[in-house]
Amino acid sequence: MVEHVIFVKRAMRPKKTQDGERMRQLRLRLAALRHAAKEVRSLSDALHVKFPPELRELVYEFGLEPCSRLTFSFWLHDEYVGEAVAKEATAVYYKTTPFTVVASDFDEMPEHLTVDHLGLNVSPARFIRSLVVNIHMEEFRKTTKQKGPVFPYTAIKNCLEALLQLEHKKGLHLEIEFNTCSVAYKRGLYNVLQIFRPIYLELKAAGAHLKIRGHFQSMRGIQNKSYESDDDGDDDEAADDADLYNDANNYNDANNYNDADQYDND
């Protein structure tokens, strides 16, 4: 019995040695990170003091990396680079990155555009220059049923009105895609475009470049219809607007729905 206990204790000794080595490596890494953080902070402070804003923006553009929900560039961490540099880098990130918002609820668009995602008091709506919005029309019907007496078209309008919160409308590249696999919503696309019309006109008058697309997916595949404004090279904006909405009206013409009855129960 004694020999067995001694054997067990001896067998456990290597594990203690391994744990000690891991702790030593961890302490070394933490020390290296603290040292690196100090070096980065001193460099970022010097950058902010000695470089003019134009050159700082070039540095941020060169150094910024793609971000995800879980990880983002150290330039956006104020604990590393300081609040002033982090705010400037965040503004450059929003300004230079093409964003895509998948909207399936009337609350999502305002949240995406106005929430301070990084805790730096920097709103994306102040700086975004390029945005693609995917509207899943059936999802609005589901969420409005859950949240009370809000009609899907009203919910879509509330979602699209949030685009007016974008501050830099001049030169803004905005693409909106309406997606549906329902014949009822395919027929209602013209209604949605009419709801969007005053928003569209306000954005366009402010100098935004807009592209509107409709995607209908059925058992026969995907039918795409693209409506574009002010991208044909001429100066006749009234004609562009007329083409946009006349084309949309034709898209909802009965000739385009020969197979509608087949999918009414899908």
C-alpha atoms as an extended CHARMM CRD file, in Angstrom:
* protein
*
       266  EXT
         1         1  MET       CA              0.0000000000        0.0000000000        0.0000000000  PROA      1               0.0000000000
         2         2  VAL       CA              2.8150000000        2.3840000000        0.9050000000  PROA      2               0.0000000000
         3         3  GLU       CA              4.6900000000        1.5810000000       -2.2910000000  PROA      3               0.0000000000
         4         4  HSD       CA              1.5300000000        2.2280000000       -4.3100000000  PROA      4               0.0000000000
         5         5  VAL       CA              1.0640000000        5.6670000000       -2.7410000000  PROA      5               0.0000000000
         6         6  ILE       CA              4.7100000000        6.5680000000       -3.3420000000  PROA      6               0.0000000000
         7         7  PHE       CA              4.3640000000        5.4760000000       -6.9820000000  PROA      7               0.0000000000
         8         8  VAL       CA              1.2940000000        7.6590000000       -7.4620000000  PROA      8               0.0000000000
         9         9  LYS       CA              3.0420000000       10.7030000000       -5.9820000000  PROA      9               0.0000000000
        10        10  ARG       CA              6.0680000000       10.1660000000       -8.1970000000  PROA      10              0.0000000000
        11        11  ALA       CA              3.8520000000        9.7970000000      -11.2640000000  PROA      11              0.0000000000
        12        12  MET       CA              2.2040000000       13.1260000000      -10.4920000000  PROA      12              0.0000000000
        13        13  ARG       CA              5.4530000000       15.0680000000      -10.2670000000  PROA      13              0.0000000000
        14        14  PRO       CA              5.8460000000       15.5750000000      -14.0510000000  PROA      14              0.0000000000
        15        15  LYS       CA              2.3360000000       17.1040000000      -14.1760000000  PROA      15              0.0000000000
        16        16  LYS       CA              3.3360000000       19.6840000000      -11.5750000000  PROA      16              0.0000000000
        17        17  THR       CA              6.3940000000       20.4680000000      -13.6480000000  PROA      17              0.0000000000
        18        18  GLN       CA              4.2270000000       20.9180000000      -16.7670000000  PROA      18              0.0000000000
        19        19  ASP       CA              1.8080000000       23.1820000000      -14.9050000000  PROA      19              0.0000000000
        20        20  GLY       CA              4.6970000000       25.2630000000      -13.6610000000  PROA      20              0.0000000000
        21        21  GLU       CA              6.0520000000       25.6220000000      -17.1890000000  PROA      21              0.0000000000
        22        22  ARG       CA              2.6420000000       26.7030000000      -18.4650000000  PROA      22              0.0000000000
        23        23  MET       CA              2.3600000000       29.3240000000      -15.7410000000  PROA      23              0.0000000000
        24        24  ARG       CA              5.8320000000       30.6050000000      -16.5420000000  PROA      24              0.0000000000
        25        25  GLN       CA              4.9640000000       30.8920000000      -20.2420000000  PROA      25              0.0000000000
        26        26  LEU       CA              1.7180000000       32.6670000000      -19.3730000000  PROA      26              0.0000000000
        27        27  ARG       CA              3.5200000000       35.1860000000      -17.1660000000  PROA      27              0.0000000000
        28        28  LEU       CA              6.0250000000       35.8440000000      -19.9560000000  PROA      28              0.0000000000
        29        29  ARG       CA              3.2380000000       36.4380000000      -22.4710000000  PROA      29              0.0000000000
        30        30  LEU       CA              1.4010000000       38.7960000000      -20.1360000000  PROA      30              0.0000000000
        31        31  ALA       CA              4.6040000000       40.7230000000      -19.5020000000  PROA      31              0.0000000000
        32        32  ALA       CA              5.2250000000       40.9470000000      -23.2580000000  PROA      32              0.0000000000
        33        33  LEU       CA              1.6720000000       42.1970000000      -23.8320000000  PROA      33              0.0000000000
        34        34  ARG       CA              2.0390000000       44.8690000000      -21.1500000000  PROA      34              0.0000000000
        35        35  HSD       CA              5.3160000000       46.0080000000      -22.6780000000  PROA      35              0.0000000000
        36        36  ALA       CA              3.8090000000       46.0360000000      -26.1840000000  PROA      36              0.0000000000
        37        37  ALA       CA              0.8070000000       48.0260000000      -24.9340000000  PROA      37              0.0000000000
        38        38  LYS       CA              3.1370000000       50.6790000000      -23.5020000000  PROA      38              0.0000000000
        39        39  GLU       CA              5.0890000000       50.8600000000      -26.7580000000  PROA      39              0.0000000000
        40        40  VAL       CA              1.9110000000       51.1230000000      -28.8310000000  PROA      40              0.0000000000
        41        41  ARG       CA              0.5170000000       53.8390000000      -26.5720000000  PROA      41              0.0000000000
        42        42  SER       CA              3.6720000000       55.9380000000      -26.8180000000  PROA      42              0.0000000000
        43        43  LEU       CA              3.6910000000       55.5850000000      -30.6130000000  PROA      43              0.0000000000
        44        44  SER       CA             -0.0020000000       56.4230000000      -30.9350000000  PROA      44              0.0000000000
        45        45  ASP       CA              0.4120000000       59.4940000000      -28.7200000000  PROA      45              0.0000000000
        46        46  ALA       CA              3.2980000000       60.6690000000      -30.8970000000  PROA      46              0.0000000000
        47        47  LEU       CA              1.2420000000       59.9720000000      -34.0280000000  PROA      47              0.0000000000
        48        48  HSD       CA             -1.6350000000       62.0820000000      -32.7550000000  PROA      48              0.0000000000
        49        49  VAL       CA              0.6020000000       64.9890000000      -31.7410000000  PROA      49              0.0000000000
        50        50  LYS       CA              3.0450000000       65.1650000000      -34.6560000000  PROA      50              0.0000000000
        51        51  PHE       CA              1.0110000000       64.0450000000      -37.6990000000  PROA      51              0.0000000000
        52        52  PRO       CA             -1.6920000000       66.1910000000      -39.3330000000  PROA      52              0.0000000000
        53        53  PRO       CA             -5.1960000000       64.6580000000      -39.6310000000  PROA      53              0.0000000000
        54        54  GLU       CA             -4.7310000000       63.8010000000      -43.3300000000  PROA      54              0.0000000000
        55        55  LEU       CA             -1.6260000000       61.7090000000      -42.6570000000  PROA      55              0.0000000000
        56        56  ARG       CA             -3.1910000000       60.0980000000      -39.5980000000  PROA      56              0.0000000000
        57        57  GLU       CA             -6.1030000000       58.9330000000      -41.7370000000  PROA      57              0.0000000000
        58        58  LEU       CA             -3.6720000000       57.3200000000      -44.1910000000  PROA      58              0.0000000000
        59        59  VAL       CA             -1.9600000000       55.5140000000      -41.3150000000  PROA      59              0.0000000000
        60        60  TYR       CA             -5.2950000000       54.2450000000      -40.0020000000  PROA      60              0.0000000000
        61        61  GLU       CA             -6.3870000000       53.0640000000      -43.4420000000  PROA      61              0.0000000000
        62        62  PHE       CA             -3.1200000000       51.1720000000      -43.8870000000  PROA      62              0.0000000000
        63        63  GLY       CA             -3.1830000000       49.6140000000      -40.4290000000  PROA      63              0.0000000000
        64        64  LEU       CA             -6.8600000000       48.7840000000      -39.9860000000  PROA      64              0.0000000000
        65        65  GLU       CA             -7.8040000000       45.1380000000      -40.3610000000  PROA      65              0.0000000000
        66        66  PRO       CA            -11.2150000000       43.5900000000      -41.0950000000  PROA      66              0.0000000000
        67        67  CYS       CA            -13.3790000000       43.3560000000      -37.9890000000  PROA      67              0.0000000000
        68        68  SER       CA            -15.8820000000       40.7540000000      -36.8730000000  PROA      68              0.0000000000
        69        69  ARG       CA            -18.3410000000       40.5140000000      -34.0030000000  PROA      69              0.0000000000
        70        70  LEU       CA            -15.6800000000       39.0180000000      -31.7460000000  PROA      70              0.0000000000
        71        71  THR       CA            -12.4040000000       40.5860000000      -32.8650000000  PROA      71              0.0000000000
        72        72  PHE       CA            -11.4250000000       43.9890000000      -34.2010000000  PROA      72              0.0000000000
        73        73  SER       CA             -8.2670000000       45.9180000000      -34.9460000000  PROA      73              0.0000000000
        74        74  PHE       CA             -6.1290000000       47.1470000000      -32.0420000000  PROA      74              0.0000000000
        75        75  TRP       CA             -6.4710000000       50.6520000000      -33.5140000000  PROA      75              0.0000000000
        76        76  LEU       CA            -10.0580000000       50.6040000000      -32.2300000000  PROA      76              0.0000000000
        77        77  HSD       CA             -9.0500000000       49.6720000000      -28.6590000000  PROA      77              0.0000000000
        78        78  ASP       CA             -8.7720000000       52.8670000000      -26.6260000000  PROA      78              0.0000000000
        79        79  GLU       CA             -6.8920000000       51.0390000000      -23.8550000000  PROA      79              0.0000000000
        80        80  TYR       CA             -4.0490000000       50.4660000000      -26.3350000000  PROA      80              0.0000000000
        81        81  VAL       CA             -3.9440000000       53.6180000000      -28.4510000000  PROA      81              0.0000000000
        82        82  GLY       CA             -5.8030000000       56.1380000000      -26.3060000000  PROA      82              0.0000000000
        83        83  GLU       CA             -9.3000000000       57.5530000000      -26.7230000000  PROA      83              0.0000000000
        84        84  ALA       CA             -8.4260000000       60.2550000000      -29.2620000000  PROA      84              0.0000000000
        85        85  VAL       CA             -6.6720000000       57.8900000000      -31.6890000000  PROA      85              0.0000000000
        86        86  ALA       CA             -9.2930000000       55.1600000000      -31.2120000000  PROA      86              0.0000000000
        87        87  LYS       CA            -12.0900000000       57.5950000000      -32.0870000000  PROA      87              0.0000000000
        88        88  GLU       CA            -10.2880000000       58.8100000000      -35.2080000000  PROA      88              0.0000000000
        89        89  ALA       CA             -9.5060000000       55.2550000000      -36.3110000000  PROA      89              0.0000000000
        90        90  THR       CA            -13.1260000000       54.2170000000      -35.7340000000  PROA      90              0.0000000000
        91        91  ALA       CA            -14.3480000000       57.1140000000      -37.8750000000  PROA      91              0.0000000000
        92        92  VAL       CA            -11.9590000000       56.0710000000      -40.6650000000  PROA      92              0.0000000000
        93        93  TYR       CA            -13.1000000000       52.4570000000      -40.3330000000  PROA      93              0.0000000000
        94        94  TYR       CA            -16.7610000000       53.4200000000      -40.7670000000  PROA      94              0.0000000000
        95        95  LYS       CA            -15.8740000000       55.8010000000      -43.6000000000  PROA      95              0.0000000000
        96        96  THR       CA            -13.8070000000       53.3440000000      -45.6770000000  PROA      96              0.0000000000
        97        97  THR       CA            -15.6020000000       50.0300000000      -45.0680000000  PROA      97              0.0000000000
        98        98  PRO       CA            -18.5260000000       48.8500000000      -47.2630000000  PROA      98              0.0000000000
        99        99  PHE       CA            -21.1880000000       47.6090000000      -44.8340000000  PROA      99              0.0000000000
       100       100  THR       CA            -24.0570000000       45.1810000000      -45.3190000000  PROA      100             0.0000000000
       101       101  VAL       CA            -27.1220000000       45.2070000000      -43.0660000000  PROA      101             0.0000000000
       102       102  VAL       CA            -29.5630000000       42.2970000000      -43.1770000000  PROA      102             0.0000000000
       103       103  ALA       CA            -32.8320000000       43.7860000000      -41.9450000000  PROA      103             0.0000000000
       104       104  SER       CA            -35.5570000000       41.3920000000      -40.8500000000  PROA      104             0.0000000000
       105       105  ASP       CA            -37.0780000000       43.5920000000      -38.1490000000  PROA      105             0.0000000000
       106       106  PHE       CA            -38.0700000000       47.2590000000      -38.0320000000  PROA      106             0.0000000000
       107       107  ASP       CA            -35.7670000000       47.8230000000      -35.0370000000  PROA      107             0.0000000000
       108       108  GLU       CA            -32.6260000000       46.5020000000      -36.6930000000  PROA      108             0.0000000000
       109       109  MET       CA            -31.7340000000       49.3500000000      -39.0310000000  PROA      109             0.0000000000
       110       110  PRO       CA            -31.7320000000       52.1050000000      -36.3660000000  PROA      110             0.0000000000
       111       111  GLU       CA            -29.7170000000       49.8420000000      -34.0800000000  PROA      111             0.0000000000
       112       112  HSD       CA            -27.0920000000       49.1030000000      -36.7250000000  PROA      112             0.0000000000
       113       113  LEU       CA            -26.7070000000       52.7500000000      -37.7010000000  PROA      113             0.0000000000
       114       114  THR       CA            -26.8620000000       54.5170000000      -34.3450000000  PROA      114             0.0000000000
       115       115  VAL       CA            -25.6040000000       52.1370000000      -31.6500000000  PROA      115             0.0000000000
       116       116  ASP       CA            -22.1650000000       52.9520000000      -30.2330000000  PROA      116             0.0000000000
       117       117  HSD       CA            -20.7550000000       49.5050000000      -31.0200000000  PROA      117             0.0000000000
       118       118  LEU       CA            -17.2590000000       50.1490000000      -29.6510000000  PROA      118             0.0000000000
       119       119  GLY       CA            -18.1200000000       52.2550000000      -26.6200000000  PROA      119             0.0000000000
       120       120  LEU       CA            -16.2950000000       55.3100000000      -27.9860000000  PROA      120             0.0000000000
       121       121  ASN       CA            -19.3060000000       57.5940000000      -28.4860000000  PROA      121             0.0000000000
       122       122  VAL       CA            -18.9020000000       57.2530000000      -32.2620000000  PROA      122             0.0000000000
       123       123  SER       CA            -22.1000000000       56.6030000000      -34.2080000000  PROA      123             0.0000000000
       124       124  PRO       CA            -21.7580000000       54.6660000000      -37.5040000000  PROA      124             0.0000000000
       125       125  ALA       CA            -24.4120000000       56.8930000000      -39.1010000000  PROA      125             0.0000000000
       126       126  ARG       CA            -22.0520000000       59.8780000000      -38.8770000000  PROA      126             0.0000000000
       127       127  PHE       CA            -19.4180000000       58.3490000000      -41.1550000000  PROA      127             0.0000000000
       128       128  ILE       CA            -20.7460000000       55.4630000000      -43.2920000000  PROA      128             0.0000000000
       129       129  ARG       CA            -20.2060000000       56.0450000000      -47.0370000000  PROA      129             0.0000000000
       130       130  SER       CA            -21.1570000000       52.6580000000      -48.5250000000  PROA      130             0.0000000000
       131       131  LEU       CA            -24.0860000000       50.4920000000      -47.4470000000  PROA      131             0.0000000000
       132       132  VAL       CA            -26.0000000000       47.4910000000      -48.7670000000  PROA      132             0.0000000000
       133       133  VAL       CA            -29.3670000000       46.7820000000      -47.1330000000  PROA      133             0.0000000000
       134       134  ASN       CA            -31.0530000000       43.3950000000      -47.5210000000  PROA      134             0.0000000000
       135       135  ILE       CA            -34.7700000000       43.5230000000      -46.7140000000  PROA      135             0.0000000000
       136       136  HSD       CA            -36.3140000000       40.0850000000      -46.0820000000  PROA      136             0.0000000000
       137       137  MET       CA            -39.9660000000       40.9470000000      -46.4780000000  PROA      137             0.0000000000
       138       138  GLU       CA            -41.4870000000       37.7950000000      -44.9590000000  PROA      138             0.0000000000
       139       139  GLU       CA            -39.4960000000       38.2980000000      -41.7730000000  PROA      139             0.0000000000
       140       140  PHE       CA            -41.2070000000       41.6450000000      -41.2170000000  PROA      140             0.0000000000
       141       141  ARG       CA            -44.5580000000       39.8640000000      -41.2210000000  PROA      141             0.0000000000
       142       142  LYS       CA            -43.3300000000       37.4160000000      -38.5690000000  PROA      142             0.0000000000
       143       143  THR       CA            -41.7980000000       40.0120000000      -36.2710000000  PROA      143             0.0000000000
       144       144  THR       CA            -44.7450000000       42.3940000000      -36.4930000000  PROA      144             0.0000000000
       145       145  LYS       CA            -47.0830000000       39.6000000000      -35.4150000000  PROA      145             0.0000000000
       146       146  GLN       CA            -44.8920000000       39.0130000000      -32.3830000000  PROA      146             0.0000000000
       147       147  LYS       CA            -44.5550000000       42.6850000000      -31.4300000000  PROA      147             0.0000000000
       148       148  GLY       CA            -48.1260000000       43.8250000000      -31.8010000000  PROA      148             0.0000000000
       149       149  PRO       CA            -50.3960000000       45.5660000000      -34.3170000000  PROA      149             0.0000000000
       150       150  VAL       CA            -47.7580000000       46.8540000000      -36.7170000000  PROA      150             0.0000000000
       151       151  PHE       CA            -48.3820000000       46.1710000000      -40.4000000000  PROA      151             0.0000000000
       152       152  PRO       CA            -45.4090000000       44.7850000000      -42.3760000000  PROA      152             0.0000000000
       153       153  TYR       CA            -45.4040000000       47.7110000000      -44.8360000000  PROA      153             0.0000000000
       154       154  THR       CA            -45.3620000000       50.1810000000      -41.9490000000  PROA      154             0.0000000000
       155       155  ALA       CA            -42.5010000000       48.2580000000      -40.3630000000  PROA      155             0.0000000000
       156       156  ILE       CA            -40.5330000000       48.3150000000      -43.6190000000  PROA      156             0.0000000000
       157       157  LYS       CA            -41.1360000000       52.0710000000      -43.8750000000  PROA      157             0.0000000000
       158       158  ASN       CA            -39.8400000000       52.6100000000      -40.3370000000  PROA      158             0.0000000000
       159       159  CYS       CA            -36.7840000000       50.5330000000      -41.1980000000  PROA      159             0.0000000000
       160       160  LEU       CA            -36.0420000000       52.4590000000      -44.3980000000  PROA      160             0.0000000000
       161       161  GLU       CA            -36.5960000000       55.8540000000      -42.7770000000  PROA      161             0.0000000000
       162       162  ALA       CA            -33.5920000000       55.1180000000      -40.5750000000  PROA      162             0.0000000000
       163       163  LEU       CA            -31.4430000000       55.6410000000      -43.6960000000  PROA      163             0.0000000000
       164       164  LEU       CA            -32.1590000000       59.3630000000      -43.4050000000  PROA      164             0.0000000000
       165       165  GLN       CA            -30.0390000000       59.3640000000      -40.2490000000  PROA      165             0.0000000000
       166       166  LEU       CA            -26.9170000000       58.8780000000      -42.3950000000  PROA      166             0.0000000000
       167       167  GLU       CA            -25.1470000000       62.2320000000      -42.1810000000  PROA      167             0.0000000000
       168       168  HSD       CA            -22.9580000000       62.0090000000      -45.2970000000  PROA      168             0.0000000000
       169       169  LYS       CA            -25.6300000000       61.6150000000      -47.9600000000  PROA      169             0.0000000000
       170       170  LYS       CA            -23.6620000000       63.3370000000      -50.7190000000  PROA      170             0.0000000000
       171       171  GLY       CA            -21.6690000000       60.6620000000      -52.5230000000  PROA      171             0.0000000000
       172       172  LEU       CA            -23.2200000000       57.8960000000      -50.4220000000  PROA      172             0.0000000000
       173       173  HSD       CA            -23.3510000000       54.5540000000      -52.2580000000  PROA      173             0.0000000000
       174       174  LEU       CA            -26.5430000000       52.8350000000      -51.1630000000  PROA      174             0.0000000000
       175       175  GLU       CA            -27.9100000000       49.5630000000      -52.5020000000  PROA      175             0.0000000000
       176       176  ILE       CA            -31.2210000000       48.1380000000      -51.2960000000  PROA      176             0.0000000000
       177       177  GLU       CA            -32.2990000000       44.5840000000      -52.0530000000  PROA      177             0.0000000000
       178       178  PHE       CA            -35.8550000000       43.4070000000      -51.4250000000  PROA      178             0.0000000000
       179       179  ASN       CA            -35.9240000000       39.6170000000      -51.0730000000  PROA      179             0.0000000000
       180       180  THR       CA            -38.9990000000       37.4260000000      -51.0250000000  PROA      180             0.0000000000
       181       181  CYS       CA            -40.1700000000       33.9190000000      -51.8720000000  PROA      181             0.0000000000
       182       182  SER       CA            -43.8480000000       34.8510000000      -51.5210000000  PROA      182             0.0000000000
       183       183  VAL       CA            -45.9810000000       35.7450000000      -54.5250000000  PROA      183             0.0000000000
       184       184  ALA       CA            -48.0460000000       38.0630000000      -52.3240000000  PROA      184             0.0000000000
       185       185  TYR       CA            -44.9710000000       40.0680000000      -51.3930000000  PROA      185             0.0000000000
       186       186  LYS       CA            -43.7020000000       39.9430000000      -54.9620000000  PROA      186             0.0000000000
       187       187  ARG       CA            -46.9380000000       41.6300000000      -56.0100000000  PROA      187             0.0000000000
       188       188  GLY       CA            -46.5080000000       44.0970000000      -53.1710000000  PROA      188             0.0000000000
       189       189  LEU       CA            -43.0660000000       45.2250000000      -54.2670000000  PROA      189             0.0000000000
       190       190  TYR       CA            -44.5510000000       48.2380000000      -56.0490000000  PROA      190             0.0000000000
       191       191  ASN       CA            -46.3030000000       49.2290000000      -52.8170000000  PROA      191             0.0000000000
       192       192  VAL       CA            -42.9830000000       49.0110000000      -51.0000000000  PROA      192             0.0000000000
       193       193  LEU       CA            -41.3240000000       51.1550000000      -53.6690000000  PROA      193             0.0000000000
       194       194  GLN       CA            -44.0610000000       53.7620000000      -53.3000000000  PROA      194             0.0000000000
       195       195  ILE       CA            -43.4930000000       53.7640000000      -49.5400000000  PROA      195             0.0000000000
       196       196  PHE       CA            -39.7780000000       54.1810000000      -50.1650000000  PROA      196             0.0000000000
       197       197  ARG       CA            -40.2700000000       56.9000000000      -52.8080000000  PROA      197             0.0000000000
       198       198  PRO       CA            -40.0990000000       60.0100000000      -50.5300000000  PROA      198             0.0000000000
       199       199  ILE       CA            -37.0600000000       58.5590000000      -48.7510000000  PROA      199             0.0000000000
       200       200  TYR       CA            -35.4690000000       57.7670000000      -52.1030000000  PROA      200             0.0000000000
       201       201  LEU       CA            -36.1130000000       61.2780000000      -53.4180000000  PROA      201             0.0000000000
       202       202  GLU       CA            -34.6830000000       62.9220000000      -50.3010000000  PROA      202             0.0000000000
       203       203  LEU       CA            -31.5360000000       60.7970000000      -50.4230000000  PROA      203             0.0000000000
       204       204  LYS       CA            -31.0840000000       61.4050000000      -54.1260000000  PROA      204             0.0000000000
       205       205  ALA       CA            -31.6170000000       65.1560000000      -53.7780000000  PROA      205             0.0000000000
       206       206  ALA       CA            -28.8470000000       65.1460000000      -51.1810000000  PROA      206             0.0000000000
       207       207  GLY       CA            -26.4490000000       63.5520000000      -53.6930000000  PROA      207             0.0000000000
       208       208  ALA       CA            -26.6440000000       59.8510000000      -52.8290000000  PROA      208             0.0000000000
       209       209  HSD       CA            -26.1440000000       57.1490000000      -55.4820000000  PROA      209             0.0000000000
       210       210  LEU       CA            -28.8770000000       54.5520000000      -55.1280000000  PROA      210             0.0000000000
       211       211  LYS       CA            -29.4940000000       51.1300000000      -56.5720000000  PROA      211             0.0000000000
       212       212  ILE       CA            -32.6800000000       49.1880000000      -55.8240000000  PROA      212             0.0000000000
       213       213  ARG       CA            -33.1530000000       45.5120000000      -56.5840000000  PROA      213             0.0000000000
       214       214  GLY       CA            -35.9000000000       42.9490000000      -56.1260000000  PROA      214             0.0000000000
       215       215  HSD       CA            -35.2590000000       39.2170000000      -55.7920000000  PROA      215             0.0000000000
       216       216  PHE       CA            -38.0640000000       36.6690000000      -55.9810000000  PROA      216             0.0000000000
       217       217  GLN       CA            -37.1970000000       33.0300000000      -55.3020000000  PROA      217             0.0000000000
       218       218  SER       CA            -39.5980000000       30.3050000000      -56.3410000000  PROA      218             0.0000000000
       219       219  MET       CA            -39.3480000000       26.6220000000      -57.1710000000  PROA      219             0.0000000000
       220       220  ARG       CA            -38.3210000000       27.6660000000      -60.6750000000  PROA      220             0.0000000000
       221       221  GLY       CA            -35.3380000000       29.5970000000      -59.3910000000  PROA      221             0.0000000000
       222       222  ILE       CA            -34.5930000000       33.2350000000      -58.6710000000  PROA      222             0.0000000000
       223       223  GLN       CA            -36.0650000000       36.0880000000      -60.6890000000  PROA      223             0.0000000000
       224       224  ASN       CA            -34.0970000000       39.3160000000      -60.3680000000  PROA      224             0.0000000000
       225       225  LYS       CA            -35.2270000000       42.8050000000      -61.2300000000  PROA      225             0.0000000000
       226       226  SER       CA            -32.8850000000       45.7480000000      -60.8850000000  PROA      226             0.0000000000
       227       227  TYR       CA            -33.9810000000       49.3600000000      -60.5760000000  PROA      227             0.0000000000
       228       228  GLU       CA            -31.1930000000       51.9150000000      -60.7610000000  PROA      228             0.0000000000
       229       229  SER       CA            -31.1990000000       55.6750000000      -60.5070000000  PROA      229             0.0000000000
       230       230  ASP       CA            -28.7500000000       58.3300000000      -61.6790000000  PROA      230             0.0000000000
       231       231  ASP       CA            -26.2500000000       55.7380000000      -62.8930000000  PROA      231             0.0000000000
       232       232  ASP       CA            -26.8750000000       56.0070000000      -66.6350000000  PROA      232             0.0000000000
       233       233  GLY       CA            -24.6170000000       58.9900000000      -67.2500000000  PROA      233             0.0000000000
       234       234  ASP       CA            -27.2620000000       61.5500000000      -68.2360000000  PROA      234             0.0000000000
       235       235  ASP       CA            -28.4560000000       64.6120000000      -66.3340000000  PROA      235             0.0000000000
       236       236  ASP       CA            -32.1910000000       64.0040000000      -66.6380000000  PROA      236             0.0000000000
       237       237  GLU       CA            -33.0120000000       63.0910000000      -63.0570000000  PROA      237             0.0000000000
       238       238  ALA       CA            -36.7710000000       63.3530000000      -63.6070000000  PROA      238             0.0000000000
       239       239  ALA       CA            -36.4960000000       60.7650000000      -66.3680000000  PROA      239             0.0000000000
       240       240  ASP       CA            -34.4150000000       58.5650000000      -64.1040000000  PROA      240             0.0000000000
       241       241  ASP       CA            -37.1030000000       58.6990000000      -61.4160000000  PROA      241             0.0000000000
       242       242  ALA       CA            -39.8340000000       57.9790000000      -63.9400000000  PROA      242             0.0000000000
       243       243  ASP       CA            -37.8890000000       55.0200000000      -65.3210000000  PROA      243             0.0000000000
       244       244  LEU       CA            -37.4060000000       53.6590000000      -61.8360000000  PROA      244             0.0000000000
       245       245  TYR       CA            -41.0540000000       53.6730000000      -60.8440000000  PROA      245             0.0000000000
       246       246  ASN       CA            -42.5050000000       52.8620000000      -64.2740000000  PROA      246             0.0000000000
       247       247  ASP       CA            -40.1960000000       49.8650000000      -64.4200000000  PROA      247             0.0000000000
       248       248  ALA       CA            -41.3470000000       48.8480000000      -60.9590000000  PROA      248             0.0000000000
       249       249  ASN       CA            -44.9630000000       49.1560000000      -62.0280000000  PROA      249             0.0000000000
       250       250  ASN       CA            -44.3290000000       46.9970000000      -65.0840000000  PROA      250             0.0000000000
       251       251  TYR       CA            -42.5850000000       44.4790000000      -62.8690000000  PROA      251             0.0000000000
       252       252  ASN       CA            -45.8450000000       44.0950000000      -60.9420000000  PROA      252             0.0000000000
       253       253  ASP       CA            -47.9440000000       43.7900000000      -64.0880000000  PROA      253             0.0000000000
       254       254  ALA       CA            -50.0990000000       40.6720000000      -64.3740000000  PROA      254             0.0000000000
       255       255  ASN       CA            -48.0370000000       39.4420000000      -67.3140000000  PROA      255             0.0000000000
       256       256  ASN       CA            -45.2320000000       38.7280000000      -64.8770000000  PROA      256             0.0000000000
       257       257  TYR       CA            -47.4030000000       36.4700000000      -62.7070000000  PROA      257             0.0000000000
       258       258  ASN       CA            -48.5780000000       33.6860000000      -64.9620000000  PROA      258             0.0000000000
       259       259  ASP       CA            -47.3900000000       31.2100000000      -62.3470000000  PROA      259             0.0000000000
       260       260  ALA       CA            -48.8560000000       33.1160000000      -59.3840000000  PROA      260             0.0000000000
       261       261  ASP       CA            -51.6740000000       30.6700000000      -58.6630000000  PROA      261             0.0000000000
       262       262  GLN       CA            -49.1930000000       27.8310000000      -58.5220000000  PROA      262             0.0000000000
       263       263  TYR       CA            -47.3660000000       29.4420000000      -55.5980000000  PROA      263             0.0000000000
       264       264  ASP       CA            -50.2350000000       31.0420000000      -53.6910000000  PROA      264             0.0000000000
       265       265  ASN       CA            -50.2200000000       28.1920000000      -51.2050000000  PROA      265             0.0000000000
       266       266  ASP       CA            -46.4350000000       27.8950000000      -50.8600000000  PROA      266             0.0000000000
